[in-house]
mmCIF file of C-alpha atoms and ligand atoms in Angstrom:
data_model
loop_
_atom_site.group_PDB
_atom_site.id
_atom_site.type_symbol
_atom_site.label_atom_id
_atom_site.label_comp_id
_atom_site.label_asym_id
_atom_site.label_seq_id
_atom_site.Cartn_x
_atom_site.Cartn_y
_atom_site.Cartn_z
ATOM 1 C CA MET A 1 -35.276 51.883 57.223
ATOM 2 C CA SER A 2 -34.594 48.600 55.548
ATOM 3 C CA ASN A 3 -32.042 46.778 53.687
ATOM 4 C CA SER A 4 -32.181 45.502 50.121
ATOM 5 C CA PRO A 5 -34.088 42.188 49.565
ATOM 6 C CA LEU A 6 -31.542 41.525 46.890
ATOM 7 C CA VAL A 7 -28.888 40.708 49.600
ATOM 8 C CA GLN A 8 -27.765 37.069 49.407
ATOM 9 C CA ALA A 9 -25.376 37.064 52.384
ATOM 10 C CA THR A 10 -24.660 39.398 55.355
ATOM 11 C CA ILE A 11 -20.992 39.804 56.378
ATOM 12 C CA LEU A 12 -21.048 42.902 58.649
ATOM 13 C CA SER A 13 -18.130 45.280 59.022
ATOM 14 C CA PRO A 14 -17.554 46.947 62.329
ATOM 15 C CA ASN A 15 -16.248 49.918 60.474
ATOM 16 C CA HIS A 16 -19.089 52.434 60.443
ATOM 17 C CA SER A 17 -20.333 55.567 62.345
ATOM 18 C CA GLY A 18 -23.635 54.106 63.660
ATOM 19 C CA ARG A 19 -26.879 55.789 62.526
ATOM 20 C CA ARG A 20 -26.423 58.152 59.591
ATOM 21 C CA ASN A 21 -27.339 61.791 60.413
ATOM 22 C CA GLN A 22 -28.934 62.480 57.169
ATOM 23 C CA LYS A 23 -31.859 61.056 55.061
ATOM 24 C CA ILE A 24 -30.683 58.815 52.227
ATOM 25 C CA THR A 25 -30.726 61.052 49.072
ATOM 26 C CA LYS A 26 -27.686 59.688 47.188
ATOM 27 C CA ILE A 27 -25.897 56.582 46.143
ATOM 28 C CA ALA A 28 -22.080 56.297 45.947
ATOM 29 C CA ILE A 29 -20.934 53.604 43.376
ATOM 30 C CA HIS A 30 -17.274 52.527 43.917
ATOM 31 C CA HIS A 31 -15.316 49.907 42.194
ATOM 32 C CA ALA A 32 -13.285 47.429 44.163
ATOM 33 C CA ALA A 33 -10.220 47.760 42.087
ATOM 34 C CA GLY A 34 -9.915 43.992 42.002
ATOM 35 C CA VAL A 35 -11.557 40.931 40.756
ATOM 36 C CA ILE A 36 -13.093 39.423 43.729
ATOM 37 C CA ASN A 37 -16.338 37.670 44.640
ATOM 38 C CA GLY A 38 -18.994 39.246 46.860
ATOM 39 C CA ARG A 39 -18.174 37.215 50.033
ATOM 40 C CA ASN A 40 -14.534 37.818 49.798
ATOM 41 C CA LEU A 41 -15.053 41.644 48.925
ATOM 42 C CA ALA A 42 -17.240 41.964 52.190
ATOM 43 C CA GLY A 43 -14.642 40.025 54.031
ATOM 44 C CA VAL A 44 -11.880 42.610 53.182
ATOM 45 C CA PHE A 45 -13.721 45.133 55.444
ATOM 46 C CA VAL A 46 -14.245 43.011 58.451
ATOM 47 C CA PRO A 47 -10.918 43.753 60.109
ATOM 48 C CA ARG A 48 -11.101 46.920 62.263
ATOM 49 C CA ALA A 49 -7.576 47.888 61.074
ATOM 50 C CA ARG A 50 -9.027 48.362 57.492
ATOM 51 C CA ARG A 51 -10.944 51.329 58.699
ATOM 52 C CA ALA A 52 -13.232 51.150 55.676
ATOM 53 C CA SER A 53 -16.619 49.550 54.619
ATOM 54 C CA ALA A 54 -19.599 49.815 52.271
ATOM 55 C CA ASN A 55 -23.201 49.314 52.803
ATOM 56 C CA TYR A 56 -23.279 46.680 49.872
ATOM 57 C CA ASN A 57 -20.639 44.625 48.396
ATOM 58 C CA LEU A 58 -21.425 43.408 44.858
ATOM 59 C CA GLY A 59 -18.816 41.023 43.833
ATOM 60 C CA SER A 60 -17.332 40.154 40.391
ATOM 61 C CA ASP A 61 -19.645 37.058 40.554
ATOM 62 C CA GLY A 62 -22.884 39.149 40.927
ATOM 63 C CA VAL A 63 -23.391 38.231 44.568
ATOM 64 C CA ILE A 64 -24.617 41.116 46.769
ATOM 65 C CA VAL A 65 -23.453 40.991 50.361
ATOM 66 C CA LEU A 66 -24.595 43.387 53.116
ATOM 67 C CA GLY A 67 -21.640 44.883 54.832
ATOM 68 C CA VAL A 68 -23.215 47.886 56.848
ATOM 69 C CA ASP A 69 -26.827 48.252 57.467
ATOM 70 C CA GLU A 70 -28.370 50.977 55.158
ATOM 71 C CA SER A 71 -29.428 52.939 58.265
ATOM 72 C CA ASN A 72 -25.789 53.327 59.312
ATOM 73 C CA ARG A 73 -23.099 55.506 57.935
ATOM 74 C CA ALA A 74 -20.482 53.423 56.129
ATOM 75 C CA TRP A 75 -16.933 54.460 55.638
ATOM 76 C CA THR A 76 -16.685 54.453 51.972
ATOM 77 C CA THR A 77 -16.296 57.817 50.163
ATOM 78 C CA SER A 78 -13.780 59.659 52.358
ATOM 79 C CA SER A 79 -16.495 62.160 53.196
ATOM 80 C CA SER A 80 -18.699 62.402 56.139
ATOM 81 C CA TRP A 81 -21.002 64.737 54.112
ATOM 82 C CA CYS A 82 -21.345 62.133 51.331
ATOM 83 C CA ASP A 83 -21.490 58.811 53.372
ATOM 84 C CA ASN A 84 -24.177 60.264 55.725
ATOM 85 C CA ARG A 85 -26.403 60.887 52.675
ATOM 86 C CA ALA A 86 -25.286 57.957 50.397
ATOM 87 C CA VAL A 87 -25.914 54.289 50.319
ATOM 88 C CA THR A 88 -22.505 53.077 49.211
ATOM 89 C CA ILE A 89 -21.730 50.136 46.901
ATOM 90 C CA GLU A 90 -18.492 48.503 46.167
ATOM 91 C CA VAL A 91 -18.567 46.768 42.855
ATOM 92 C CA GLY A 92 -16.089 44.065 41.751
ATOM 93 C CA ASN A 93 -14.196 44.405 38.529
ATOM 94 C CA SER A 94 -13.968 41.735 35.780
ATOM 95 C CA THR A 95 -10.352 42.923 34.709
ATOM 96 C CA ARG A 96 -7.664 44.795 36.558
ATOM 97 C CA GLY A 97 -6.268 48.322 35.614
ATOM 98 C CA PRO A 98 -5.879 50.293 33.658
ATOM 99 C CA GLN A 99 -9.356 49.625 32.297
ATOM 100 C CA TRP A 100 -10.967 48.122 35.478
ATOM 101 C CA LEU A 101 -13.836 46.655 33.414
ATOM 102 C CA VAL A 102 -17.092 45.462 35.025
ATOM 103 C CA SER A 103 -19.019 42.554 33.415
ATOM 104 C CA ASP A 104 -22.376 43.123 31.913
ATOM 105 C CA TYR A 105 -23.938 40.752 34.312
ATOM 106 C CA VAL A 106 -22.508 42.678 37.385
ATOM 107 C CA LEU A 107 -23.581 46.095 35.816
ATOM 108 C CA ASN A 108 -27.174 44.686 35.570
ATOM 109 C CA ARG A 109 -27.093 43.551 39.112
ATOM 110 C CA LEU A 110 -25.802 47.071 40.043
ATOM 111 C CA ILE A 111 -28.606 48.598 38.162
ATOM 112 C CA ASP A 112 -31.142 46.250 40.053
ATOM 113 C CA LEU A 113 -29.649 47.255 43.415
ATOM 114 C CA VAL A 114 -29.664 50.970 42.663
ATOM 115 C CA THR A 115 -33.280 50.754 41.564
ATOM 116 C CA ASP A 116 -34.189 49.007 44.776
ATOM 117 C CA ILE A 117 -32.473 51.504 46.824
ATOM 118 C CA CYS A 118 -34.163 54.407 45.075
ATOM 119 C CA SER A 119 -37.597 52.714 45.204
ATOM 120 C CA ARG A 120 -37.271 51.897 49.054
ATOM 121 C CA ASN A 121 -35.944 55.396 49.884
ATOM 122 C CA GLY A 122 -38.338 57.402 47.674
ATOM 123 C CA ILE A 123 -35.617 58.764 45.321
ATOM 124 C CA TYR A 124 -36.767 59.642 41.844
ATOM 125 C CA PRO A 125 -35.519 60.453 39.411
ATOM 126 C CA CYS A 126 -32.170 58.818 39.943
ATOM 127 C CA THR A 127 -29.879 61.670 38.589
ATOM 128 C CA TYR A 128 -26.294 61.882 37.407
ATOM 129 C CA THR A 129 -25.363 65.549 37.005
ATOM 130 C CA GLY A 130 -21.704 65.090 37.141
ATOM 131 C CA GLY A 131 -21.598 66.866 40.338
ATOM 132 C CA LYS A 132 -22.342 66.401 44.059
ATOM 133 C CA ASP A 133 -25.899 67.825 43.638
ATOM 134 C CA GLY A 134 -27.045 64.725 41.702
ATOM 135 C CA VAL A 135 -28.019 61.371 43.248
ATOM 136 C CA LEU A 136 -25.164 59.196 41.948
ATOM 137 C CA GLN A 137 -21.832 60.098 43.441
ATOM 138 C CA LYS A 138 -18.263 59.431 42.703
ATOM 139 C CA HIS A 139 -15.326 58.820 45.107
ATOM 140 C CA GLU A 140 -12.938 60.705 43.059
ATOM 141 C CA TRP A 141 -15.030 63.962 43.737
ATOM 142 C CA TYR A 142 -14.042 63.675 47.373
ATOM 143 C CA LYS A 143 -10.536 62.320 47.318
ATOM 144 C CA SER A 144 -7.653 61.810 45.011
ATOM 145 C CA THR A 145 -8.414 58.311 43.777
ATOM 146 C CA ASN A 146 -9.174 56.629 40.406
ATOM 147 C CA CYS A 147 -12.492 55.223 41.947
ATOM 148 C CA PRO A 148 -14.843 54.248 40.342
ATOM 149 C CA GLY A 149 -12.408 53.804 37.405
ATOM 150 C CA PRO A 150 -12.802 54.860 33.801
ATOM 151 C CA TYR A 151 -15.207 52.007 32.769
ATOM 152 C CA LEU A 152 -17.661 52.202 35.621
ATOM 153 C CA GLY A 153 -17.342 55.984 35.860
ATOM 154 C CA ASN A 154 -18.385 56.369 32.183
ATOM 155 C CA LYS A 155 -21.437 54.160 32.896
ATOM 156 C CA PHE A 156 -22.982 56.496 35.344
ATOM 157 C CA PRO A 157 -25.375 58.372 32.882
ATOM 158 C CA TYR A 158 -26.373 54.836 31.516
ATOM 159 C CA ILE A 159 -27.022 53.549 35.122
ATOM 160 C CA ALA A 160 -29.179 56.531 36.082
ATOM 161 C CA SER A 161 -31.226 56.330 32.767
ATOM 162 C CA GLU A 162 -31.691 52.493 33.246
ATOM 163 C CA VAL A 163 -32.731 52.870 36.916
ATOM 164 C CA ASN A 164 -35.276 55.657 35.960
ATOM 165 C CA LYS A 165 -36.775 53.418 33.228
ATOM 166 C CA ARG A 166 -37.305 50.596 35.704
ATOM 167 C CA LEU A 167 -38.636 52.977 38.297
ATOM 168 C CA ARG A 168 -41.114 54.242 35.720
ATOM 169 C CA GLY A 169 -42.281 50.740 35.028
ATOM 170 C CA ASN A 170 -45.740 51.897 36.008
ATOM 171 C CA LYS A 171 -47.848 54.408 34.112
ATOM 172 C CA THR A 172 -48.660 56.658 37.181
ATOM 173 C CA VAL A 173 -45.117 58.235 37.036
ATOM 174 C CA SER A 174 -44.105 60.198 34.104
ATOM 175 C CA LYS A 175 -40.762 61.690 33.380
ATOM 176 C CA PRO A 176 -40.229 65.154 34.696
ATOM 177 C CA LYS A 177 -39.102 67.492 31.980
ATOM 178 C CA ASN A 178 -36.724 69.523 34.200
ATOM 179 C CA GLY A 179 -39.783 71.103 35.639
ATOM 180 C CA LEU A 180 -42.085 70.753 38.752
ATOM 181 C CA TYR A 181 -45.073 68.697 39.599
ATOM 182 C CA ARG A 182 -47.968 71.084 40.172
ATOM 183 C CA VAL A 183 -50.806 70.276 42.286
ATOM 184 C CA ARG A 184 -54.093 71.810 40.864
ATOM 185 C CA LYS A 185 -57.687 71.218 40.233
ATOM 186 C CA SER A 186 -57.069 71.465 36.507
ATOM 187 C CA TRP A 187 -54.156 72.597 34.593
ATOM 188 C CA SER A 188 -55.779 75.750 33.386
ATOM 189 C CA ASP A 189 -57.027 76.723 36.892
ATOM 190 C CA VAL A 190 -53.766 78.111 37.996
ATOM 191 C CA LYS A 191 -55.413 79.746 41.087
ATOM 192 C CA SER A 192 -56.157 76.269 42.406
ATOM 193 C CA GLN A 193 -52.531 75.373 42.855
ATOM 194 C CA LYS A 194 -51.799 74.235 46.293
ATOM 195 C CA GLY A 195 -48.061 73.528 45.636
ATOM 196 C CA ALA A 196 -45.227 72.713 43.170
ATOM 197 C CA PHE A 197 -42.927 69.923 43.949
ATOM 198 C CA ARG A 198 -39.664 68.400 42.552
ATOM 199 C CA ASN A 199 -40.594 65.043 44.075
ATOM 200 C CA ILE A 200 -43.738 63.306 42.795
ATOM 201 C CA GLU A 201 -44.349 61.649 45.991
ATOM 202 C CA ASN A 202 -44.645 64.837 47.793
ATOM 203 C CA ALA A 203 -46.922 66.162 45.029
ATOM 204 C CA LYS A 204 -49.135 63.035 45.401
ATOM 205 C CA LYS A 205 -49.447 63.540 49.173
ATOM 206 C CA CYS A 206 -50.448 67.113 48.682
ATOM 207 C CA ALA A 207 -52.927 66.146 45.927
ATOM 208 C CA ASP A 208 -54.512 63.495 48.242
ATOM 209 C CA ARG A 209 -54.745 65.995 51.153
ATOM 210 C CA PHE A 210 -56.619 68.498 49.037
ATOM 211 C CA GLY A 211 -58.449 66.322 46.706
ATOM 212 C CA LEU A 212 -56.495 67.681 43.698
ATOM 213 C CA LYS A 213 -54.494 66.297 40.795
ATOM 214 C CA VAL A 214 -50.792 66.270 39.920
ATOM 215 C CA PHE A 215 -49.666 67.696 36.609
ATOM 216 C CA ASP A 216 -46.269 67.496 35.078
ATOM 217 C CA ALA A 217 -44.282 70.452 33.556
ATOM 218 C CA ASN A 218 -46.313 69.949 30.221
ATOM 219 C CA GLY A 219 -49.643 69.996 31.957
ATOM 220 C CA LYS A 220 -50.207 66.321 31.566
ATOM 221 C CA ILE A 221 -52.087 64.725 34.435
ATOM 222 C CA VAL A 222 -49.972 62.147 36.195
ATOM 223 C CA TYR A 223 -51.862 61.369 39.282
ATOM 224 C CA PRO A 224 -54.372 60.201 40.015
ATOM 225 C CA VAL A 225 -54.743 58.277 36.706
ATOM 226 C CA GLY A 226 -56.086 54.956 35.775
ATOM 227 C CA LYS A 227 -57.978 53.182 38.410
ATOM 228 C CA THR A 228 -59.922 54.740 41.318
ATOM 229 C CA ILE A 229 -59.502 53.562 44.903
ATOM 230 C CA ASP A 230 -62.886 51.793 44.553
ATOM 231 C CA GLN A 231 -61.949 49.756 41.375
ATOM 232 C CA LEU A 232 -58.576 48.862 43.040
ATOM 233 C CA ALA A 233 -60.410 47.637 46.204
ATOM 234 C CA ARG A 234 -62.606 45.329 44.188
ATOM 235 C CA GLU A 235 -59.567 43.981 42.383
ATOM 236 C CA VAL A 236 -57.883 43.286 45.658
ATOM 237 C CA ILE A 237 -60.993 41.368 46.806
ATOM 238 C CA ARG A 238 -60.971 39.424 43.598
ATOM 239 C CA GLY A 239 -57.368 38.399 44.675
ATOM 240 C CA GLU A 240 -55.587 40.187 41.740
ATOM 241 C CA TRP A 241 -53.115 41.952 43.952
ATOM 242 C CA GLY A 242 -52.106 39.159 46.260
ATOM 243 C CA ASN A 243 -52.036 39.254 49.939
ATOM 244 C CA GLY A 244 -50.126 40.938 52.815
ATOM 245 C CA GLU A 245 -46.760 42.345 52.188
ATOM 246 C CA GLU A 246 -47.014 41.352 48.500
ATOM 247 C CA ARG A 247 -50.268 43.344 48.079
ATOM 248 C CA LYS A 248 -48.653 46.280 49.848
ATOM 249 C CA ARG A 249 -45.541 46.249 47.696
ATOM 250 C CA ARG A 250 -47.455 45.723 44.403
ATOM 251 C CA LEU A 251 -49.877 48.555 44.964
ATOM 252 C CA THR A 252 -47.110 50.933 46.196
ATOM 253 C CA GLN A 253 -44.958 50.099 43.268
ATOM 254 C CA ALA A 254 -47.841 50.691 40.823
ATOM 255 C CA GLY A 255 -48.018 54.185 42.301
ATOM 256 C CA TYR A 256 -51.165 53.699 44.442
ATOM 257 C CA ASP A 257 -51.927 54.524 48.034
ATOM 258 C CA TYR A 258 -51.998 51.019 49.734
ATOM 259 C CA TYR A 259 -53.646 52.309 52.893
ATOM 260 C CA ALA A 260 -56.435 54.127 51.107
ATOM 261 C CA VAL A 261 -57.029 50.978 49.036
ATOM 262 C CA GLN A 262 -57.001 48.715 52.038
ATOM 263 C CA LYS A 263 -59.357 51.026 53.943
ATOM 264 C CA ARG A 264 -61.812 50.751 51.028
ATOM 265 C CA VAL A 265 -61.367 46.996 50.997
ATOM 266 C CA ASN A 266 -62.217 46.796 54.640
ATOM 267 C CA GLN A 267 -65.389 48.729 54.160
ATOM 268 C CA LEU A 268 -66.490 46.546 51.232
ATOM 269 C CA ILE A 269 -66.044 43.169 52.871
HETATM 270 ZN ZN1 LIG B 301 -14.061 54.298 46.062
#
């Protein structure tokens, strides 16, 4: 498990339960109920007496401060069930109540952060269902509170949609139309199906294992598309994908299997 590379400072809170006991599948977005910069916001959760914390503190100045390692369960949402599953984010407001506005700049930083959390934790799509079954979570569902406030609360569908646009920034992922990704030899060859998955990454793994393809609910092939492992390996050798961690990140974000490509590179050179 890792923390976001978007973090600009680390001001750890002692208020957490240690390692979370669930895989990260949710993101709880809170508002700070105050106009406060990132460092001061993180500082609020440093005293033990506060008995609260957040994984990330995004200040009204747009600065992102790590408060609790992502691998740990923060005390943010008044719910063990939610906080064990959710990466939690406190967001600084640009005005006080009753509107509790958040600036466009901070909202954009929030979308960057949520996109990064989804990307590193294999969450796709980022859903807002209006309920606990979705990815985005609201504090007010777990406790009598006005958090995340009327403004930020109304932005949840927009946040989910923007995050998904960014996650889809590559052509290998197509939007699921409330259906499953099916792993088959061809769309018409129903009998060749080895599995059907809600999560495209799981579908890709299955396809790789059996040498099959992934189709979306409309029968459109979504994986593998575009370049073959061999083509990619040759591009890597020509220096088109950078080196080391950068190469790994770019190939992975483009939807390719970094290890398969690297293996072919090693065979070729
Ligand atoms: Zn809250």
